[in-house]
XYZ file of C-alpha atoms in Angstrom:
208
model
C 0.104 -0.123 0.032
C 1.485 3.482 -0.905
C 1.003 5.827 1.889
C 0.013 9.367 1.809
C 3.655 10.704 2.503
C 5.233 8.446 -0.217
C 7.054 10.859 -2.761
C 6.814 8.464 -5.581
C 3.555 9.472 -6.976
C 2.258 6.999 -9.535
C 5.665 5.673 -10.252
C 4.769 2.180 -9.346
C 1.567 2.243 -11.295
C 0.989 -1.036 -13.443
C -1.495 -1.939 -16.120
C -4.869 -3.033 -14.981
C -8.048 -4.425 -16.575
C -11.817 -4.015 -16.301
C -14.129 -6.794 -17.545
C -17.694 -5.337 -18.240
C -20.552 -6.637 -20.418
C -18.440 -9.719 -21.804
C -15.740 -7.191 -22.896
C -12.266 -6.656 -21.464
C -10.641 -3.264 -21.278
C -7.065 -2.499 -20.500
C -6.143 0.566 -18.590
C -2.445 1.197 -19.117
C -0.222 4.324 -18.832
C -0.356 6.197 -22.076
C 2.646 6.250 -24.669
C 3.486 8.785 -27.062
C 2.264 6.728 -29.702
C -1.254 7.122 -28.239
C -1.222 10.826 -28.392
C -3.001 11.012 -31.849
C -5.870 8.561 -30.614
C -6.388 10.395 -27.424
C -6.585 14.017 -28.975
C -8.960 12.448 -31.371
C -11.157 11.493 -28.217
C -10.829 15.001 -26.820
C -11.845 16.385 -30.062
C -14.872 14.309 -30.668
C -17.079 16.409 -28.230
C -19.205 19.409 -28.570
C -16.887 21.444 -26.544
C -13.500 19.666 -27.627
C -14.293 20.141 -31.181
C -13.741 24.008 -30.657
C -10.757 24.041 -28.571
C -8.806 21.231 -29.710
C -6.568 21.480 -33.067
C -5.528 19.300 -35.514
C -2.780 20.973 -37.433
C 1.044 20.479 -37.579
C 1.680 23.085 -34.883
C -0.757 21.699 -32.489
C 0.551 18.140 -32.856
C 3.761 19.396 -31.656
C 2.186 21.099 -28.805
C 0.296 17.990 -27.695
C 3.574 15.959 -27.947
C 5.332 18.513 -25.872
C 2.489 18.591 -23.360
C 2.683 14.530 -23.308
C 6.237 14.697 -22.470
C 5.741 16.876 -19.541
C 2.939 14.800 -18.203
C 5.005 11.464 -18.731
C 7.898 13.048 -16.947
C 5.876 14.194 -13.800
C 5.381 11.229 -11.171
C 2.327 12.936 -9.813
C 0.632 12.675 -13.059
C -0.968 9.626 -14.728
C -2.493 9.965 -18.137
C -4.165 6.629 -19.147
C -5.209 4.942 -22.351
C -8.338 2.528 -22.188
C -8.173 0.004 -24.799
C -10.656 -2.738 -25.670
C -8.620 -5.993 -25.750
C -11.484 -8.471 -26.022
C -10.520 -9.636 -29.478
C -6.731 -9.724 -28.815
C -5.170 -13.026 -29.784
C -3.525 -12.865 -26.466
C -4.990 -11.902 -23.055
C -3.210 -9.306 -21.140
C -2.518 -10.629 -17.683
C -1.394 -8.153 -15.098
C -2.461 -10.063 -11.912
C -5.494 -8.092 -11.108
C -8.825 -7.472 -12.667
C -11.700 -5.149 -11.883
C -15.278 -6.434 -12.608
C -18.351 -4.263 -13.144
C -18.974 -3.917 -9.640
C -15.907 -2.520 -8.654
C -14.425 -5.533 -7.057
C -10.883 -6.983 -7.877
C -9.520 -10.302 -8.228
C -5.698 -10.560 -7.563
C -3.634 -13.603 -8.462
C -0.653 -14.134 -6.301
C 2.661 -12.976 -7.677
C 0.874 -11.565 -10.647
C 3.085 -9.215 -12.960
C 2.165 -7.431 -16.216
C 3.291 -9.463 -19.011
C 3.742 -8.204 -22.631
C 1.049 -9.522 -25.158
C -0.195 -8.924 -28.468
C -2.382 -5.771 -27.970
C -0.901 -3.487 -30.575
C -4.216 -3.939 -32.482
C -6.262 -3.116 -29.556
C -8.718 -0.194 -30.202
C -8.227 2.991 -27.979
C -11.773 3.609 -26.599
C -11.217 6.229 -23.563
C -8.580 8.023 -21.570
C -8.571 10.353 -18.344
C -5.858 12.090 -16.669
C -5.056 11.834 -12.836
C -3.180 14.158 -10.732
C -2.098 13.804 -7.195
C -1.908 17.099 -5.485
C -0.326 17.327 -2.199
C -1.574 20.013 0.103
C -1.050 21.445 3.430
C -4.785 22.194 4.026
C -6.999 19.237 5.192
C -4.086 18.183 7.587
C -1.843 17.800 4.627
C -4.043 15.445 2.589
C -3.428 14.549 -0.910
C -6.049 15.352 -3.590
C -7.011 13.288 -6.423
C -7.687 15.550 -9.530
C -9.766 13.650 -12.179
C -9.637 15.525 -15.683
C -10.257 14.987 -19.466
C -12.337 11.886 -19.131
C -13.436 10.465 -22.577
C -15.246 7.322 -23.360
C -15.419 6.831 -27.260
C -18.962 5.847 -28.853
C -17.586 2.306 -29.564
C -17.536 1.928 -25.706
C -20.596 3.909 -24.685
C -23.843 2.246 -23.119
C -22.026 -0.408 -21.394
C -21.443 1.294 -17.916
C -17.899 1.790 -18.711
C -17.782 5.454 -17.492
C -18.905 4.507 -14.040
C -16.517 1.424 -13.961
C -13.764 3.691 -14.969
C -14.366 6.378 -12.148
C -14.675 3.491 -9.682
C -11.324 2.411 -10.852
C -9.887 5.904 -10.570
C -11.196 6.271 -7.036
C -9.462 3.097 -5.912
C -6.521 4.039 -7.660
C -6.428 7.456 -6.022
C -6.881 5.627 -2.434
C -4.052 3.083 -3.377
C -1.550 6.016 -4.120
C -2.377 8.113 -0.860
C -5.288 10.515 -1.844
C -8.214 11.036 0.554
C -10.364 13.429 -1.681
C -11.091 13.161 -5.391
C -12.130 16.353 -7.280
C -12.995 17.311 -10.834
C -14.355 20.168 -12.820
C -17.009 20.186 -15.460
C -18.218 22.757 -17.875
C -21.571 24.221 -16.631
C -23.162 23.366 -19.997
C -22.559 19.657 -19.227
C -25.651 19.181 -17.473
C -25.780 15.340 -18.223
C -22.236 15.036 -16.871
C -23.273 16.872 -13.911
C -25.883 14.463 -13.242
C -23.684 11.512 -13.866
C -21.111 13.027 -11.208
C -24.080 13.294 -8.630
C -24.983 9.862 -9.025
C -21.405 8.939 -8.247
C -21.610 10.868 -5.136
C -19.704 14.159 -6.045
C -21.227 17.274 -4.556
C -21.195 20.827 -6.293
C -19.569 22.146 -3.096
C -17.380 25.005 -4.680
C -17.610 27.556 -7.675
C -14.812 26.952 -10.001
C -13.248 30.100 -11.684
C -10.727 30.249 -14.614
C -8.701 33.185 -15.911
C -7.113 33.040 -19.554
C -3.334 33.911 -19.211
C -2.616 33.739 -22.974
């Protein structure tokens, strides 16, 4: 168990899986080769279509941002891939089911497998934020959550949030927080069902 005072952040994170509706999804640390697919997910959205770019200059910006995220131990950008039809199952020693429970095989370690052709169906970014407030607690910031159309309607969004909450606990967070645009009324209802409370007003200032 990673304690709240452990400075390693997500350094020890290992690939995990979710089994849902007879489909198997791999949650792994994003690689630079995933950036195009992840940005496509961010762009496939009413708000994202207006703020995400697709030109050569923007591609360089995304790759630069990925490098900063990937080198920061308190950041975890994940790729969610559908490995249901991969020729070899990916075994990492743990599996999260639709009810949030996990099965752990003794000594299970991540093993490489044929997942190169797995379809990228989702992404999210987790950030551990150490703080002096709340008696020195660590917060888990959840941002840029996207589930693509090929994996919607299965309950994957709920399962991914349950996974994220458990992941945050394992890495020392005692509070999960997120922001959502005021126009996303469906998302706000979804977060409320998960137990989130609209306890604060979020403010932003454009510094560009």
